[in-house]
Amino acid sequence: MSEPVLEVTDLVTTFPTDASLAQRAEGERRPAAGRAAVVDGVSLSIAPGEVLALVGESGCGKSVTALSILRLVPKPGRIESGRVLLAGRDVRALPISEMRAVRGAVAAMIFQEPMTSLNPVQTVGVQVVEAIRLHERMSAAAARARCVELFERVGIPDADARFDSFPHQLSGGLKQRVMIAMALSMQPKLLIADEPTTALDVTIQAQILALLREVRDRFGMAILLISHNLGVVNELADRIAVMYAGQVAEEGTREELLAHPRHPYTQRLLASIPSRHRPGEPLAEIPGVVPAPGEWPAGCRFTTRCHRAFEPCATVVPRATPISDTHRAYCHAVALEEERA
Amino acid sequence: MLAYAIRRLAYGFLVVLGVLGLLFVLFFLYAKPIDIARRAVGEKAPSAVLQTWIAQHGYDRPWPEQLRDHYWRMLSFDFGRSDIDDVPISRRLSEGAGPSLSFTVPAFVIELLLGVGLALFVAYFRDTYIDRMGVILAVLSMSVSILLVIIAGQYVFGKLLNWFPISGFDPDPALLPRFIAMPVLIFALAGIGGEIRFNRTLFVEETSRDYVRTARAKGAGDGRVMVRHVLRNALIPILTHVVTAIPFLFTGSLLIESFFGIPGLGAVTVDAIQSSDFSTLRVMVYIGALLFIVFQIVTDFTYTLADPRVRLE
Amino acid sequence: MEAHVVSNAVVAGLVAGALYTATRVRKSRFWSESFRELGRRRPVALAAIAFYVALGLADSVAWLDSGAQGIAAHRPRSLVDRLFPAEFQERSYSAPLAFEEFYGGAGLRFPGQHWLGTDILGRDVLHMALKGARVALLLGGLTSLIVIPLALLFGMSAGYFGGRIDDAVFFAISTLSSIPSLLLLIALIVALGRGPLQVCFAMGVTGWVSFSRVIRGETLKLRELDYVAAARALGASESRILLRHILPNVMHLVVITFVLLFSGMVLTEAILAFLGIGLDGSWGQMIDQARDELARDPIIYWNLTAASVALFGLILAVNLVGDAIRDILDPRTVRENV
Amino acid sequence: MKRSSLVAAFVLVAIAACSNSPYPKSDDGIKVRYIALPEWPKTLDPGVSYSALDHAVIANVYDTLLEYHYLNRPFELIPGLAQAVPDAQPLGGGRFAYRFRLRPGMRFQKDPCFAPGAGPADREIEAADFAFELMRIADPVVISPVVATFSKIVGFDEFAGRLAEKRKSDPSFAQLRIDRQYADAGGIEGVVVRGRYELEIVLREAYPQLLYWFAMPFTAPVPWEAIAYYDGRRGRPFFKEHPIASGPFRLARYDQHSRIVLERNPNWYGALHPEWRAPGATYPTSGEPGDADRGLLPPEYVGRPLPFLDRIDFRIDKEDIASFNKFLQGYYDASGIIQESFDRAVQNGGLSPAMAARGMALAKSVEPAIFYIGFNMKDPVVGSAGGVRARKLRQAMSLAIDAVEFLRVFNNGRDVPAQSPIPPGIFGYEPGYTNPYRKPDLERARALLDEAGYRGGIDPKTQRPLHLTFDAGSPDTRSRLRYQFWVDAWRRIGIDVEIAAQNYNAFQEKMRKGAYQIYTWGWIADYPDPENFLFLLWGPNSNSLNPGAPNNSNFADPRFDALFVEVKDMPNGPERMRKIVEMRTILERERPWIELSHTESYALYHGWIRNVKPVGLSIPTGKYVDVDPKLRRAQRREWNRPILWPAWALAAAFVGIVVPGVITFFRERQ
């Protein structure tokens, strides 16, 4: 396995708890000190050309993890601890000027809502050119040519005309393509795609996924795909990491996880996909609700909703139990099974 | 676009006619011709002279005729003479325009720049004590009457610290800055509270938008994000708010010119009020309305520059 | 009918009206919750406004002293007046809590009892400052009583019926609003004469413009909403829709706009006082009379400071409460319309 | 960060660049006198302007046949453009003639109007120019305020009639050149021009006060060319904005609303012919006793040719507080003392030590003026129609007003409490006389009220306090305070007086229709003669007879009117004094007025200005005064050093508050 593009170890990102947030909104001088670790000790790594999917219900911290990588956590969030190695450089140690050089050049990001992710009062061309010229000195004409070429590469028809149109003149799919073009403008080593297809209708979704696959294959670019849609993950991901309540529950290759998931949460998650469900049986669903940040049980955070929870789960935080050299799960039950096997 | 322009100008003209109509009614409510004559000619004049003056100025004609003449003269900018000292009002306007603009324009520009600049600065430091302090100062400055700001300013800067002349005016370029320094300072600071507060709320709202996150993801620096993205998007509401600040130019110039002895349009208006010289007052109101309408139309057109989404149908 | 009897009646009416709205507010969850939220956010400013209102109302309740004779027998004294002894007047200036006159050091008729000193005519500054509250509230209150019903009538009908009514009202709004408000105000007062009624009417006209524009805009939006269409489908008459559906949804805007305009009006009155066409006994007039006293040496500050602090206090409180109300009730619409 | 440093830099630059001097550096070396005018002059036309303010400007521009001696008191006429002060020559039929002889060789200032199109030219002053000005006063189009006075000249009104008639009958007549119009209308019979330098004025009746009028700008020489040329057409100014000088100064700059500048007139007869040593062109050699030790007869000035100043610079400064402060900073050379700063300037009657230390001088003088509250005698309640009851009411109200207290509160004790209409310094004033109804006595006032049938101030008809209205025009806040003082005074005796302030038109309307009860008015003397005050109460001058006449009280007492006719033409002497005393006792009893005060003018002068004597009447003082620019510049610099530490404190505070916040923000940032 060649040098990983991204290596995140024990990342912890905290936000003030809801209670202190309410007091802050009201202008309280000293909001309650409580901060909850929305991302609590997440570790993951991606090799060049590899697609890692980060899966989990909404609110499990997958987006915050992604934003933390580029240090884009919105206020009042804060990265407390952990190491983020991006192409061998520790992102958290970088001064702001160098961090800016990393964003867009070493790692780039596209978002879920293409409708609102583009500046409405600037043409799409200008916005892509800005992405280019932020990192490379280049004449306007050269930048424009580069941008048109990028538009063609991401499949935007008559790219030169589109250069001068405004975001509100393009469809959702075209806008997402512009976002991707913008992300690819400096051939970054890592592309973070936060729910890239969720806001698009199905036919466009397929085209965007095909584009992402082509990007991985042609440029050997590592992709961190964030999604709650297991169908999309199944199509694109090489490896999958399942997150629950700020922690990685299980991690492994696509085949391992989809064929024989071991962590109870992953199992129930897969079971609730309609397409895999056998007709006649009631749809499987997970009882209870994801606990709010800061109100997590001491031990394994899934314990309150886990059908295989037993004595240690409530008090002891599960450690990673290796199932194969690429497959791990953080669950006492799985650890027990492995001991016996 | 052109169709919209024509329609907008036509509507603007209709409003001008409305304004003139209102002024004519007010004028007639105000004075009977014999009073105006006596005021212009003087209390001691025999009634014969008064009648000739009334005939000369056409106040004895039936009101529809006077209405038509009123519209015709106002629209052709022939403002006639002041009731009090018979000086052609148009000459008074041209003499007064210079001094008035010499301090209202710089004050307006400074207020706009500071208003946007400080608001951006405070919005950038959102939820820090700089932000809270900025808002508090803005609300405080809005709650102080401009009358007090002028009185205190003249007393402190003029009398105690000897920085600027207490009052007075001289168009000579070498002397002009020292005369308009305090009026501009006071005028800009008086209106800035409202501007900062209004702009700050706009900027805070824009910074939470998704495209700002995209810009930062691209590696854009904070300064660039605030100006090229946040400010550009907040431009339209700022433009509309700026238009509403124009009338404030008149209030400010009215007070500041009489306190600082600047012989501008404000001073002429105050003099017209205190000596009940309605013919001059009428022209001042007319010019004020005209400027306001023109400025509103101009602002409508700048919308398209500021925001491509706006289609002027 | 004596003036003070009329004012007593008005006060009674206002208090009754306030009680009635209080019961209505307690019933509707939306309003009671907003009010509690407002109380939590700006307790001090709310208390300040309550104090000013109470002061204004107290000052409007007056009656004749049966015992007095001569001219005093025919001078009704209000609750606020009764806080001070009758004929509570010195010969001229005296410093706060002073025991002798500011000039010449002669003895005072009420030594040490003038908390904020006396003005050039020897009148007690604290007493005048307190009486200023009534004038400010009269200005704000009276003008709004004229403006709100008119603005609702015109604004809603223009917004709802559209067509010619809307054109006419919109034309009136653009005509009036294209004249700088102070100049329009002055032209009206100079034309109609300088009494308090004329000033309030003139303020009303300028206030009406902003009010009706906001209401027209909101009604235009509400008219398109589905629930209005639904009501019409169920056969509700136009007037019923206006009263039952549109009016309640516009009331929160009325509250917000009123608060914003109130501070504007009181500040404008201070400028009118300087131009000599303001209201009698207002803080603006006190400031204008006192503005030359800064030049005296040693400086006479108490007259100007008392009036300025009183004026500043009310305006600051109203602005703070105004902000809070706007954030609570409806952050978005108001910014575009006002 | 960079934006805040930008703002701080801007403030500092602004302060460094500006000094607080309102005048250019180039002015420092010149002999220029700076004067503050509280209002902008309405007109500079000598035939029309009647206010002391306008005269302060044009008295230095228009010379007149006679002038007042600068120093002698009581005022004494000396020859100006005329060679001598004429005496009245009685002619048959009660007529009197005055003959003036001009000095040949006196010229108007150079001006394009004398040779239109050919550039500035000038012309000799001739007797016809004086005749032309008198005809202008008669001309109805000019609307001069002093027509009534000059209609005493034989043929004056007839000329005006002929002129108006010709203009109405023949429209082309009005297009004729102005001097031809006057010539075709036959001129004024009583104004005879003999040759180029002799002028004779013939009066229909005795009017010794006429000579005083020939010391006022009304009768200054006006060239017809100026009237014809400056008609406001084709961009040319009106004549009322462009005076043509015959005096020591001429108009150099006229911004009506901000600044008026006069500069030395090279064509003035005093400059062209110093050898004449004309009384109007040389500094007086003698004066009033005490003038010498007041520094008004210094050897370096006595007998020297005038004027001493190069320029007089008038600035319109409406806020009297601001102009007084600028005077303290040295930017005006002299100033009256505003009520607010009186105690700093004057202590127990003399200059305060602080002011003396700055080298200032204080000049006190009583100006011939009277301010009073008047009753409208036509009103049924307060007027003569109310008979004895009304008179007792007026007497009671007069006793309620304490003029000394009023002056103490509003004028820092300045001004002389008035006992009768005639002010000090004018014949007929008796310092010892005290008016019994002007000594405040509330008890007697209440007693008089009871006698008048208003027991305790209650009006029997309405069973409520007697309600009267005090009519004020549209008073500014300060004058409303004064009226409130009087209302409070009357309230103490039970009368409820309401201040009726309405807009200007309504006020004028009420005055015309006589629908007013109480009012306040003031009168400043045109010339130093008791007639100029008593005529304010002369029956035929009643406002109700012809609008605008000065007798606003409509006071018409037959005995008083008869005495007035006798007194007005009598020379000063015991006989005239006896009749004046009798008139005074009538006023004492009838109380048409409540006399308040005679103006006592206090003026402060800086050390660098010399030969200044307060005069009151419109006398050309500009040519007698001198200035020491070097001393002025030194003292100004010393008094106006800007205090800059607040600027640094402000900048430091701004940085101190913002910077820590910024630093912590960036440190916290990810």
JSON list of C-alpha atoms in Angstrom, two decimals, chain A residues 25-26, chain C residues 40-41:
[
{"chain": "A", "resi": 25, "resn": "ALA", "atom": "CA", "xyz": [-27.66, 33.26, 21.62]},
{"chain": "A", "resi": 26, "resn": "GLU", "atom": "CA", "xyz": [-29.29, 35.32, 24.27]},
{"chain": "C", "resi": 40, "resn": "ARG", "atom": "CA", "xyz": [-36.51, 38.02, 29.34]},
{"chain": "C", "resi": 41, "resn": "ARG", "atom": "CA", "xyz": [-34.40, 39.72, 26.70]}
]
